[in-house]
Coordinates of C-alpha atoms and ligand atoms in Angstrom, one line a residue:
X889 CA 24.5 3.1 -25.0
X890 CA 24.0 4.2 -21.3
X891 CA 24.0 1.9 -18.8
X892 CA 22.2 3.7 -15.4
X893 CA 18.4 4.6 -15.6
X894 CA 17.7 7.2 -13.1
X895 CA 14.0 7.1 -11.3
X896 CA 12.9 9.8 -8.3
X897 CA 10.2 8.0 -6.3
X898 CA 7.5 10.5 -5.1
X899 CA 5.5 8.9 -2.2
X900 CA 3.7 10.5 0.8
X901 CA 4.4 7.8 3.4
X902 CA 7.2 5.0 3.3
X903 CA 8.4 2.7 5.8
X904 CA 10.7 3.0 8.0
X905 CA 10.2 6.9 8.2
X906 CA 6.1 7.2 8.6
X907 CA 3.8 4.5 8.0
X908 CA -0.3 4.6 7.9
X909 CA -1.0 1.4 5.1
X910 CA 0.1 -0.7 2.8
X911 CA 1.9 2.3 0.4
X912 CA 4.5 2.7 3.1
X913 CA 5.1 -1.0 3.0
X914 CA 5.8 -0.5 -0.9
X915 CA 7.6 2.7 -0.8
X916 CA 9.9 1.6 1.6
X917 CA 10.8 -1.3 -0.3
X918 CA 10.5 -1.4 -4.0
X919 CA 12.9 1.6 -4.3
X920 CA 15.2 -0.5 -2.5
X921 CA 14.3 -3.6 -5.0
X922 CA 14.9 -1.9 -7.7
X923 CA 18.2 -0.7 -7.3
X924 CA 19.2 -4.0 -6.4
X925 CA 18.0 -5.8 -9.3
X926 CA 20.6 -8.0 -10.8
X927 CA 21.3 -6.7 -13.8
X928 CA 19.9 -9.9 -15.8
X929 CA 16.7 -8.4 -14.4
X930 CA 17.3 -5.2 -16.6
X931 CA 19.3 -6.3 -19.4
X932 CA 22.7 -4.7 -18.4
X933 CA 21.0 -1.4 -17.2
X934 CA 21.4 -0.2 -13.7
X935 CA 18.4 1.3 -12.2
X936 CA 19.8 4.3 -9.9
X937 CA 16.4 4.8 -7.7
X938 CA 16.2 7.9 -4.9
X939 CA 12.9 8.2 -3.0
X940 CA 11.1 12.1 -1.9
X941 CA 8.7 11.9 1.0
X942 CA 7.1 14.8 2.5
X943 CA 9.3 15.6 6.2
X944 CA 6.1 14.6 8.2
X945 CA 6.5 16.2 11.9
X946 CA 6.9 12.6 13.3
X947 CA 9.9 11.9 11.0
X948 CA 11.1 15.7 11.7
X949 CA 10.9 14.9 15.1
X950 CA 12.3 11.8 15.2
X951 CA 15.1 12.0 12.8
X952 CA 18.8 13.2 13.9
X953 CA 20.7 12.0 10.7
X954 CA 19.1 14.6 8.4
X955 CA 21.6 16.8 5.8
X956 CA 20.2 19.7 4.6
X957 CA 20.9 19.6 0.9
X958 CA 18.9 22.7 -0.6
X959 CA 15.9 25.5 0.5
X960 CA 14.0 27.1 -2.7
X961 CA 10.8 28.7 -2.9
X962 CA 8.1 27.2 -4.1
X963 CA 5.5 29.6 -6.5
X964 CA 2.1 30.0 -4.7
X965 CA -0.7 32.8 -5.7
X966 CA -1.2 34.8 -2.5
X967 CA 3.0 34.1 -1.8
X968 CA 5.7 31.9 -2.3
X969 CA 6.1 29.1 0.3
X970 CA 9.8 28.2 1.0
X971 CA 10.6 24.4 0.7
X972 CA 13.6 22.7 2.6
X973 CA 15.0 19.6 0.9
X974 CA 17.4 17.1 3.5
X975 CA 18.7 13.9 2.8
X976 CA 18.9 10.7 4.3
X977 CA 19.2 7.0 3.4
X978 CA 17.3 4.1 3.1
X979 CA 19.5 1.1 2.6
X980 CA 21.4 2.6 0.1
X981 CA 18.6 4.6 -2.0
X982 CA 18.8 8.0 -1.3
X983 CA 16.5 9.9 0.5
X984 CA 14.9 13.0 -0.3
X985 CA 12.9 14.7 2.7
X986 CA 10.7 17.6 1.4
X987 CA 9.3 19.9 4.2
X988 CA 7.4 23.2 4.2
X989 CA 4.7 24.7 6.2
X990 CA 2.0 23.1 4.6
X991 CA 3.9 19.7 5.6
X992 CA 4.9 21.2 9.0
X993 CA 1.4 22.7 9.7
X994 CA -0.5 19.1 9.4
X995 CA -0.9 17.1 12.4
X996 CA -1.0 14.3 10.7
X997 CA -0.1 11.6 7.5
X998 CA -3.6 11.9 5.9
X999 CA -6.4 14.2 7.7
X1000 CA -9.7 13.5 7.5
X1001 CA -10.5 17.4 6.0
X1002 CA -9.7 16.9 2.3
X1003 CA -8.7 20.6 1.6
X1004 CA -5.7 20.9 3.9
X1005 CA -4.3 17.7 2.5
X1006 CA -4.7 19.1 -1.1
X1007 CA -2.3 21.9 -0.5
X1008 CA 0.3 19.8 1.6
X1009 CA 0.2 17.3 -1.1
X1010 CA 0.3 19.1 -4.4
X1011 CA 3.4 22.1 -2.4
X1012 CA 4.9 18.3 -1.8
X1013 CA 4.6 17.4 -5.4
X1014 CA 5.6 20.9 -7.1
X1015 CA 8.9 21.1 -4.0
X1016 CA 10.0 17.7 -5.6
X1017 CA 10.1 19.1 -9.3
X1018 CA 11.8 22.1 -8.5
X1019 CA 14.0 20.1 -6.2
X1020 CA 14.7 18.1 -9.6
X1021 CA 15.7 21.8 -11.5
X1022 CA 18.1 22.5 -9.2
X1023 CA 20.0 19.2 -9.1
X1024 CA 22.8 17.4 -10.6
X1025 CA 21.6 14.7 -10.5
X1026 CA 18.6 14.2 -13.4
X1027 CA 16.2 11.7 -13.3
X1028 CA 14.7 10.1 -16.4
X1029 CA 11.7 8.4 -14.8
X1030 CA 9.2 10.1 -12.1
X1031 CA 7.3 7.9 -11.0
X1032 CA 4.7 8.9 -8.4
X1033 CA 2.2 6.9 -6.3
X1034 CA -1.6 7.7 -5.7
X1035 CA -3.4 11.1 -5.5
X1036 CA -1.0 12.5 -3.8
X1037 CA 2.0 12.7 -6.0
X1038 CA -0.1 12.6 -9.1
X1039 CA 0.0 16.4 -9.0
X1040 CA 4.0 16.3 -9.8
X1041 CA 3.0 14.2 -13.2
X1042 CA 0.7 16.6 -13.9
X1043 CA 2.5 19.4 -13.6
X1044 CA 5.1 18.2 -16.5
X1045 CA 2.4 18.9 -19.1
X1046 CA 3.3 22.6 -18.5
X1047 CA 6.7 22.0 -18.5
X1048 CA 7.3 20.3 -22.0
X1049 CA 9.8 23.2 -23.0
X1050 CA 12.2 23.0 -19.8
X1051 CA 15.7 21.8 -20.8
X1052 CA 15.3 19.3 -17.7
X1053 CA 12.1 18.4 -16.2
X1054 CA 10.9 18.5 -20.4
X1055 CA 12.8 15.3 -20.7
X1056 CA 11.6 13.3 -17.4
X1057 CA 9.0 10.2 -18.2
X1058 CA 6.6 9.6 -16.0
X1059 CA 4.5 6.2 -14.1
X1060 CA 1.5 6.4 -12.0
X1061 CA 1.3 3.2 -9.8
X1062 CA -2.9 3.3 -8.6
X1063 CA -2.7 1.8 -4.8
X1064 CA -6.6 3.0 -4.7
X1065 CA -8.2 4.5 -8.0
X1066 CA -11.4 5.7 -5.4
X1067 CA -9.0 7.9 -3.6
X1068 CA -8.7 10.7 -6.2
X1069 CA -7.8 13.9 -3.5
X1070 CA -11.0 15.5 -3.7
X1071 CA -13.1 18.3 -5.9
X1072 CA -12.2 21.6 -5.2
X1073 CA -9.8 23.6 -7.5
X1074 CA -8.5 25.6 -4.5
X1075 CA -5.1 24.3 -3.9
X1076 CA -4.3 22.8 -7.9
X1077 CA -4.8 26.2 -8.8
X1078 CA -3.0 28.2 -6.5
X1079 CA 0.1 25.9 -7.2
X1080 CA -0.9 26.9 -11.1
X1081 CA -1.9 23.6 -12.1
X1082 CA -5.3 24.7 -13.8
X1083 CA -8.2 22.2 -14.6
X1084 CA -7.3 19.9 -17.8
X1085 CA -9.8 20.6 -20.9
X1086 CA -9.7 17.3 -22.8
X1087 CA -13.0 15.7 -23.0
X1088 CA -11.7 12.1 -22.8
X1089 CA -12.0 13.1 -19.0
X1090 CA -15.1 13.0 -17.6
X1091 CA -16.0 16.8 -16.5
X1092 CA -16.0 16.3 -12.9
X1093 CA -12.7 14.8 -12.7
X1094 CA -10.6 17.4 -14.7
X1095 CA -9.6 19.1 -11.2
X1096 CA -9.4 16.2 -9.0
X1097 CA -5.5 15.2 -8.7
X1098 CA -5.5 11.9 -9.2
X1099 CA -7.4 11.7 -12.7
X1100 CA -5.2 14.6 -13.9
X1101 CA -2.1 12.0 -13.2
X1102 CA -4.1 9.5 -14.9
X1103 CA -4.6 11.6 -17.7
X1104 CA -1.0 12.7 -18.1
X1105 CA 0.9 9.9 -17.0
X1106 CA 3.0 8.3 -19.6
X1107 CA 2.3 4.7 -18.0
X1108 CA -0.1 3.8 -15.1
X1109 CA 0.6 1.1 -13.0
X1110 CA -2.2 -0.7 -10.9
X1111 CA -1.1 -3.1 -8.4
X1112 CA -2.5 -6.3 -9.7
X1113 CA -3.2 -7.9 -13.1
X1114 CA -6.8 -8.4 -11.7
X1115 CA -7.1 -4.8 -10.3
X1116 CA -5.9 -3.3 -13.5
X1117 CA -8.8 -5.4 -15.6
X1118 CA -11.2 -4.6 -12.5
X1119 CA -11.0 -0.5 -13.2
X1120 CA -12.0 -0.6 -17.1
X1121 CA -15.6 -2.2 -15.3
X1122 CA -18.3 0.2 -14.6
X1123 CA -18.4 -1.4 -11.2
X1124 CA -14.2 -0.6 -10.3
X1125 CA -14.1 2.1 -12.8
X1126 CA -15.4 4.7 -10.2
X1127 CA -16.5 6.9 -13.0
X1128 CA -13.3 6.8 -14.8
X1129 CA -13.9 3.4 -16.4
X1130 CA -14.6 5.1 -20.0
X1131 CA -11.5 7.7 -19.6
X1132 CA -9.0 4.2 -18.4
X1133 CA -10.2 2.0 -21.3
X1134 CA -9.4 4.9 -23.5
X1135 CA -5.9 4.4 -21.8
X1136 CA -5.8 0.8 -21.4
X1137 CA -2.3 0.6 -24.2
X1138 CA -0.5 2.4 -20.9
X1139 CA -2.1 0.4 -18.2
X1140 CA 0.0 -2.9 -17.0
X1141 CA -1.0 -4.3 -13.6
X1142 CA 2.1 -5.5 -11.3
X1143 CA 1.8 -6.8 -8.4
X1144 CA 2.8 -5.9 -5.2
X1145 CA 6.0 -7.5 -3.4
X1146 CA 7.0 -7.9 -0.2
X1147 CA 9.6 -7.1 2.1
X1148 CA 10.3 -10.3 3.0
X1149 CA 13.6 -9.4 4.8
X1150 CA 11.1 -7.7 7.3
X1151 CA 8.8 -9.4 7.1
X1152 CA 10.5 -13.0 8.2
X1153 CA 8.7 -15.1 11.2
X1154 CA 12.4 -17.1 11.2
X1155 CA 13.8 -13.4 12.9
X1156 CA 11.1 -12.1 13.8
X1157 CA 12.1 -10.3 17.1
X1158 CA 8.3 -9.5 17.9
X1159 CA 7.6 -13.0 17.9
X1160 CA 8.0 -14.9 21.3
X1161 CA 8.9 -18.3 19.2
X1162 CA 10.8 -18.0 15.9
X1163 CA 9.6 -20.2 13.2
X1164 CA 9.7 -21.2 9.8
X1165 CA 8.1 -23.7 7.2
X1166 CA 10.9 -26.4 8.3
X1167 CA 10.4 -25.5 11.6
X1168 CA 7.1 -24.5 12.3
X1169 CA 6.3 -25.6 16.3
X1170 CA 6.9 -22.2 17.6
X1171 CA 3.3 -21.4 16.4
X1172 CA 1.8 -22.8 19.1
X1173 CA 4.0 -21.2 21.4
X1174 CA 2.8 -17.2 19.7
X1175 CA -0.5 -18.4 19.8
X1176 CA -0.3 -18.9 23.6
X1177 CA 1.2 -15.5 23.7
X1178 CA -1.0 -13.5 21.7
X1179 CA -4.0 -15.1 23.8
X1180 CA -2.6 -14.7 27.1
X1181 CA -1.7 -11.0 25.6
X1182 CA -5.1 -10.2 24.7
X1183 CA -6.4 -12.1 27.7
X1184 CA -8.4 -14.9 25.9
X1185 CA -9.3 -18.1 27.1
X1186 CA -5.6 -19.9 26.3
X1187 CA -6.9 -22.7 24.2
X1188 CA -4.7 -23.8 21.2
X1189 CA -7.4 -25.7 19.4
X1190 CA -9.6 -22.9 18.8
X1191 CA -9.3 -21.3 15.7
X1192 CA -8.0 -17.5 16.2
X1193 CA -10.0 -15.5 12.9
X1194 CA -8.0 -12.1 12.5
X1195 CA -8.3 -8.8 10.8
X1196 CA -5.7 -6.5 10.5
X1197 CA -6.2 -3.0 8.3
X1198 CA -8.1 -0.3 8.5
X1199 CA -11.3 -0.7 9.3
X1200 CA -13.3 0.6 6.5
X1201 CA -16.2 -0.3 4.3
X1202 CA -13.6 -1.3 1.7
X1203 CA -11.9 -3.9 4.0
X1204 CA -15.5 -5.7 4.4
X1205 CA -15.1 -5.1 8.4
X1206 CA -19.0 -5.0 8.5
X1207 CA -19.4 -8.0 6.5
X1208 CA -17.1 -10.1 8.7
X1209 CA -18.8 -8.9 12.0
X1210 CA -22.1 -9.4 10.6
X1211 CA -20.8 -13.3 9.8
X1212 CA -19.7 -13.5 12.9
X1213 CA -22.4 -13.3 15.1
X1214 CA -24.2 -15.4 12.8
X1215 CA -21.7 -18.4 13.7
X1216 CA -21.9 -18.2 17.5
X1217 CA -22.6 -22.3 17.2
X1218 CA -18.7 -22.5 15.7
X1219 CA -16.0 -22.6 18.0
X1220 CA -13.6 -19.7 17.4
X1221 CA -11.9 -16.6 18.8
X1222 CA -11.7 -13.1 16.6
X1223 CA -9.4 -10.5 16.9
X1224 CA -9.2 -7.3 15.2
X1225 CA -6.7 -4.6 15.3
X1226 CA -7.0 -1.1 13.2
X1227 CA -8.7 2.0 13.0
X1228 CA -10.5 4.4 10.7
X1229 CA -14.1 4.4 10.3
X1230 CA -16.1 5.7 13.8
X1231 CA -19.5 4.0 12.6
X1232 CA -17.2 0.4 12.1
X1233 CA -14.9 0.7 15.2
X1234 CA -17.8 1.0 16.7
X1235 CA -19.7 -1.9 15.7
X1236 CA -16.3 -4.1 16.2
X1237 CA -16.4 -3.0 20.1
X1238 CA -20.2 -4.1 20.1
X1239 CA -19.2 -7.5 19.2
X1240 CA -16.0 -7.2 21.9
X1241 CA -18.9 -5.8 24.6
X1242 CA -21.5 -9.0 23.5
X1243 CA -18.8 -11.4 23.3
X1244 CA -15.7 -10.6 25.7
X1245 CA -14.8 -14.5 25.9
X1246 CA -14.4 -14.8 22.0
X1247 CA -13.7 -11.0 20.8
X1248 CA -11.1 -8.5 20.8
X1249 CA -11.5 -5.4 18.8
X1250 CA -8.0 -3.1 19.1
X1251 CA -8.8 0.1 17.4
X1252 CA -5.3 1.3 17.1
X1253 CA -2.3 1.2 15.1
X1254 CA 0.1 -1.0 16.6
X1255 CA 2.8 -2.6 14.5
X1256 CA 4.1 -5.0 16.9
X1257 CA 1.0 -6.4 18.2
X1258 CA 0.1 -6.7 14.3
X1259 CA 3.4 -9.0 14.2
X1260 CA 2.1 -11.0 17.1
X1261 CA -0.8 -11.5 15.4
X1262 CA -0.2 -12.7 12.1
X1263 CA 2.2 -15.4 13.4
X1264 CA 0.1 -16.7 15.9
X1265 CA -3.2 -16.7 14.6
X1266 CA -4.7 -19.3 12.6
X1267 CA -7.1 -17.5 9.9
X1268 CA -7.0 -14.0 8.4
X1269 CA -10.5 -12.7 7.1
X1270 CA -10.2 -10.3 4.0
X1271 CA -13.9 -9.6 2.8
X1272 CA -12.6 -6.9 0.7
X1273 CA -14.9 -5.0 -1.7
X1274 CA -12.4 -4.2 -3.2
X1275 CA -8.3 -4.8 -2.8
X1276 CA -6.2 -3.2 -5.7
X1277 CA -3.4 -5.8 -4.3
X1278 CA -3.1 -6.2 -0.4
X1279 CA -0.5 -7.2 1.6
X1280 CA -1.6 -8.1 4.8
X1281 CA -2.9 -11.8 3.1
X1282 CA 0.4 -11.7 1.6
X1283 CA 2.2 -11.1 5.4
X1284 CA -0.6 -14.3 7.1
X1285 CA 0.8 -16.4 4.5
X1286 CA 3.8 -15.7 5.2
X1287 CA 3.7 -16.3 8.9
X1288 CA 1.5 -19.3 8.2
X1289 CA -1.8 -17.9 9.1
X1290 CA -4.3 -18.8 6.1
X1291 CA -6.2 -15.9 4.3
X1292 CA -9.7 -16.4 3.9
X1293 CA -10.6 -14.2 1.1
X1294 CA -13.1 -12.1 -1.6
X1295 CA -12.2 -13.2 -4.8
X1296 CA -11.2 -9.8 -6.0
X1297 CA -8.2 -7.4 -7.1
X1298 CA -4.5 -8.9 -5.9
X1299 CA -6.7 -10.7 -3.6
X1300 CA -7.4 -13.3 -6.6
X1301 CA -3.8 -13.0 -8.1
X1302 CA -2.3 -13.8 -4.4
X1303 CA -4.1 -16.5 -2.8
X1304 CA -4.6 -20.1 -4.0
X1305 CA -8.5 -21.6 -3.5
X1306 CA -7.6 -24.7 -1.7
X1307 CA -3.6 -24.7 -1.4
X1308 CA -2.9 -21.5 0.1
X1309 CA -6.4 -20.2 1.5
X1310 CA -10.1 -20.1 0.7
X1311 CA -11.9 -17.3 -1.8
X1312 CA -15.2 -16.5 -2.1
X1313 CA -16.7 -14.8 -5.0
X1314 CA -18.7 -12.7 -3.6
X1315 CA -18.0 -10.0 -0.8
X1316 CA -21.0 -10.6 1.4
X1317 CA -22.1 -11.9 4.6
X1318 CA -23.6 -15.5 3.2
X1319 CA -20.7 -15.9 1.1
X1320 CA -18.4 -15.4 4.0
X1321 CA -20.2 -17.5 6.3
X1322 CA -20.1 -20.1 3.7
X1323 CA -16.6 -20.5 3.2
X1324 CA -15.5 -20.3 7.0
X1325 CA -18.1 -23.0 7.2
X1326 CA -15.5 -24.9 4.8
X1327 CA -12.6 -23.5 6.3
X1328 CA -12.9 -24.4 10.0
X1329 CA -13.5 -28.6 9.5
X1330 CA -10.0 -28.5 7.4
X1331 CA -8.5 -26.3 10.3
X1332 CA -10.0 -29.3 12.4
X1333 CA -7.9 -31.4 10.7
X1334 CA -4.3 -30.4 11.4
X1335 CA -2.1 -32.5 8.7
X1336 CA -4.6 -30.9 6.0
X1337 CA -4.6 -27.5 7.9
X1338 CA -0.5 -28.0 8.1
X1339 CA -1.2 -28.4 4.5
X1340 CA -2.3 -25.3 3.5
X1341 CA -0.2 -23.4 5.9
X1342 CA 2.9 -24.8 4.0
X1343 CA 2.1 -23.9 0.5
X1344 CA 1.3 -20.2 1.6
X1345 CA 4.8 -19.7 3.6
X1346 CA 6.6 -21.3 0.8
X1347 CA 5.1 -18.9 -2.2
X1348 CA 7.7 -16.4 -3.5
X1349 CA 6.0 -12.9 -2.7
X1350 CA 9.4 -11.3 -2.8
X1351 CA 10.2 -8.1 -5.2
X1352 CA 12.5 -8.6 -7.6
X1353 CA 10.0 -10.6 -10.5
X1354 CA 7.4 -7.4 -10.0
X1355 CA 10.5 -4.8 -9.5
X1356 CA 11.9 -6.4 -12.7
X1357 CA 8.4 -6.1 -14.5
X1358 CA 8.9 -2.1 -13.4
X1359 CA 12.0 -1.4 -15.1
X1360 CA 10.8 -3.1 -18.4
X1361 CA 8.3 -0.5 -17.6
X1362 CA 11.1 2.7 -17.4
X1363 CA 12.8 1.1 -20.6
X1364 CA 10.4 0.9 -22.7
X1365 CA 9.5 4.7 -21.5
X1366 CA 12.7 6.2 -22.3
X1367 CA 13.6 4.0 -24.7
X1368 CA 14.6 7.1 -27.3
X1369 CA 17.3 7.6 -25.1
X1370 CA 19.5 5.9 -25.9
X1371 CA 18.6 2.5 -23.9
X1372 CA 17.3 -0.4 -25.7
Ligands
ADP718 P1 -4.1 -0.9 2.6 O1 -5.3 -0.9 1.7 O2 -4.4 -0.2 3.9 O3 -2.8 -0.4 2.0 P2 -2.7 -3.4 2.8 O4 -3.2 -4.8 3.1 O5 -2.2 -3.3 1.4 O6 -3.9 -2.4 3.0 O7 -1.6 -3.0 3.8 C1 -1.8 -2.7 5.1 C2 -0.5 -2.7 5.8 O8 -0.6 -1.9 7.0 C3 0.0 -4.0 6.3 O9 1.4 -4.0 6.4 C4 -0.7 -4.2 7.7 O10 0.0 -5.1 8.5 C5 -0.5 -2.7 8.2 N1 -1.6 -2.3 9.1 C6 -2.8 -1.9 8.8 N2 -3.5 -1.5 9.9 C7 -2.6 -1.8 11.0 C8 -2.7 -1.6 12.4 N3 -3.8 -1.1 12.9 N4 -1.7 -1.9 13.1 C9 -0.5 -2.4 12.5 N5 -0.4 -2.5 11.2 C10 -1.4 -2.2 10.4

């Protein structure tokens, strides 16, 4: 029997190299979890995980400890495009940075034009399979992440008879199902990767990336139990409701861990006070801080609301600003830091402009401040329409800063009504206003509010039981090979 599973991890942003959400909070550490995993996790199978990321300029930039390892081209109509593969390391999982005009040409991660990101995505996706052909090393498991790598999976339908890339299994982990890379066969096409023809996908999405991974994927992973029962619903399903339930046999949810190495308000550099659950004064102290920061009136009994993400219709921003000047009677301060949306940032500097002694609306990206933030305010607001799992209520409990939450997606699997934080079932303004209404006397009350910020910093949000729950995942996948 072999003993070493081998996985390539296709993501387009991962942490430390780029970072724009939650993915590169994932990518940049499940890889890492999973080649850790003690091997009681895996039954005597080591899981030897390497991670590709497009070179991004700001990690071309950046990085000085890149080894070029290989340059191919890759097949376009119109021309080939030449692909340069260098490596790097990311606590001991091997790094794989894929560049190439379409990569270089971008000014950015994502852009809001979706045709430019097609090409850089699926050259990204085709670069890592032929990066595959022409290495020693050969992976059993691909496992790609979102629209953007779900080209890569698709692609192996075409490659069934090649000695190498004919033999690779593939997973799909679903961060965002309504992020599906766009209609247009432009890009697919010119890579070769021609619409699929099966009817048990819905017309319109037989050229969009995403459901074409979907459709060829050996197993689909969406990051929650919830989340993974929420997209066979008409009302998560985005269209593709009829096609998943048709898939649901592949479909596992797994949550989400976290890095809780980084993530760690005990050594936290970022934080003016260290502190932990045994130890958990220094709170005040970051409070202080992030209000004489943000220059807010520097009282430590008013409850700091927060909201960190990007601010987008799916993060409930409008919901929670709406509630908010609805409960100008309460006492409490609100601070939100992100970006995204122009209509939303918008309306978030309204409330700043109406209400400069309470409000602070930072529409940026700003990791450190974010740091400051979750371990020195008091409540985090997550009216989510929809949250496939979420981190950043996983992060507040961490740092002892109690999610207020929709009752959706990982939201539901993460936070405990009561123990941890406070759900609401419905993601709308009366509901929120409603359960900050039951919030805020227990935050009056600090041995019931010390309460609740306990129980969240003591839950286990670390990887290894969802990292373990992966390579069950890659065993049973390649299973005819010779592992049990
Ligand atoms: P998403 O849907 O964007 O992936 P998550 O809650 O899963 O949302 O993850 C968001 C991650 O990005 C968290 O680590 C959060 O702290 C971070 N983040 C989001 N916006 C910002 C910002 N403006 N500044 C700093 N960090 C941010």
């Amino acid at each position: 029997m072999r003993t070493i599973l081998k996985i390539l991890f296709l993501a387009a942003e991962a942490e430390p190299f780029v970072k724009v959400g939650g993915l590169a909070d994932v990518a940049g550490s499940l890889p890492v979890a999973l080649r850790n995993l003690p091997e009681r996790f895996t039954q005597g199978v080591r899981l030897d995980v390497r991670l590709a990321l497009p070179l991004h300029r700001t990690i071309r930039s950046e990085a000085n400890t890149l080894r070029p390892l290989m340059e191919f081209d890759v097949t376009r109509r119109g021309g080939n495009i030449q692909a340069q593969v260098y490596e790097t390391n990311l606590a001991g999982v091997p790094v794989y940075l894929i560049g190439g005009e379409p990569i270089f040409s971008a000014n950015s991660v994502y852009s809001t034009d979706p045709s430019p990101d097609r090409e850089k995505y699926t050259f990204f996706s085709l670069a890592a399979l032929e990066m595959v052909r022409r290495m020693e090393w050969r992976p059993d498991i691909l496992h790609a992440n979102d629209w953007h790598t779900a080209p890569a999976i698709y692609a192996l339908r075409s490659h069934q008879n090649d000695p190498i890339l004919g033999h690779l299994r593939s997973v799909l982990t679903l961060h965002n199902l309504p992020y599906m890379g766009g209609e247009g066969t432009d890009a697919l096409e010119a890579y070769g990767l021609n619409p699929a023809k099966d009817e048990a996908l819905p017309g319109w999405a037989r050229s969009q990336p995403l459901p074409l991974g979907l459709w060829a994927a050996d197993a689909i992973v969406p990051v929650s139990p919830t989340y993974a029962r929420e997209i066979l619903t008409p009302e998560f399903g985005c269209g593709l409701d009829g096609f998943l339930r048709s898939r649901s046999n592949s479909i596992t949810g797994i949550l989400n861990g976290l890095d809780v190495t980084a993530w760690n308000p005990g050594t936290d550099t970022n934080l003016p006070e260290k502190f932990s659950v045994v130890n958990p004064s220094g709170r005040i102290a970051n409070k202080k801080a992030l209000q004489h920061h943000l220059v807010l009136p520097e009282d430590d009994r008013v409850p700091i609301l927060a909201m960190i993400g990007r601010v987008d219709p799916q993060k409930g921003v409008d919901i929670a600003l709406q509630a908010l000047r609805q409960m100008l009677d309460q006492h409490w301060q609100f601070i939100l830091l992100g970006s995204s949306d122009p209509a939303l940032e918008e309306a978030a500097r309204r409330l700043q402009v109406d209400y400069p002694e309470r409000v602070r609306a930072l529409i940026r990206f700003d990791a450190k401040l974010s740091r400051l933030i979750y371990g020195g305010a008091d409540m985090f607001l997550m009216p989510s329409r929809y949250e496939p799992c979420g981190l950043a209520q996983m992060i507040a409990m961490r740092y002892g800063c109690v999610p207020v939450v929709h009752a959706t997606g990982g939201l539901k699997d993460t936070v405990q009504e009561g123990k941890t934080g406070f759900l609401f079932q419905a993601a709308e303004v009366d509901s929120l206003m409603e359960t900050l209404r039951r919030a805020l006397p227990v935050y009056a009350s600090p041995e019931r509010w010390a309460h609740f910020q306990r129980s969240g910093m003591q839950t286990d949000f670390s990887w290894p039981r969802s990292a373990a729950q992966y390579g069950i995942i890659y065993r049973s996948l390649t299973s005819d090979k010779g592992f049990e």
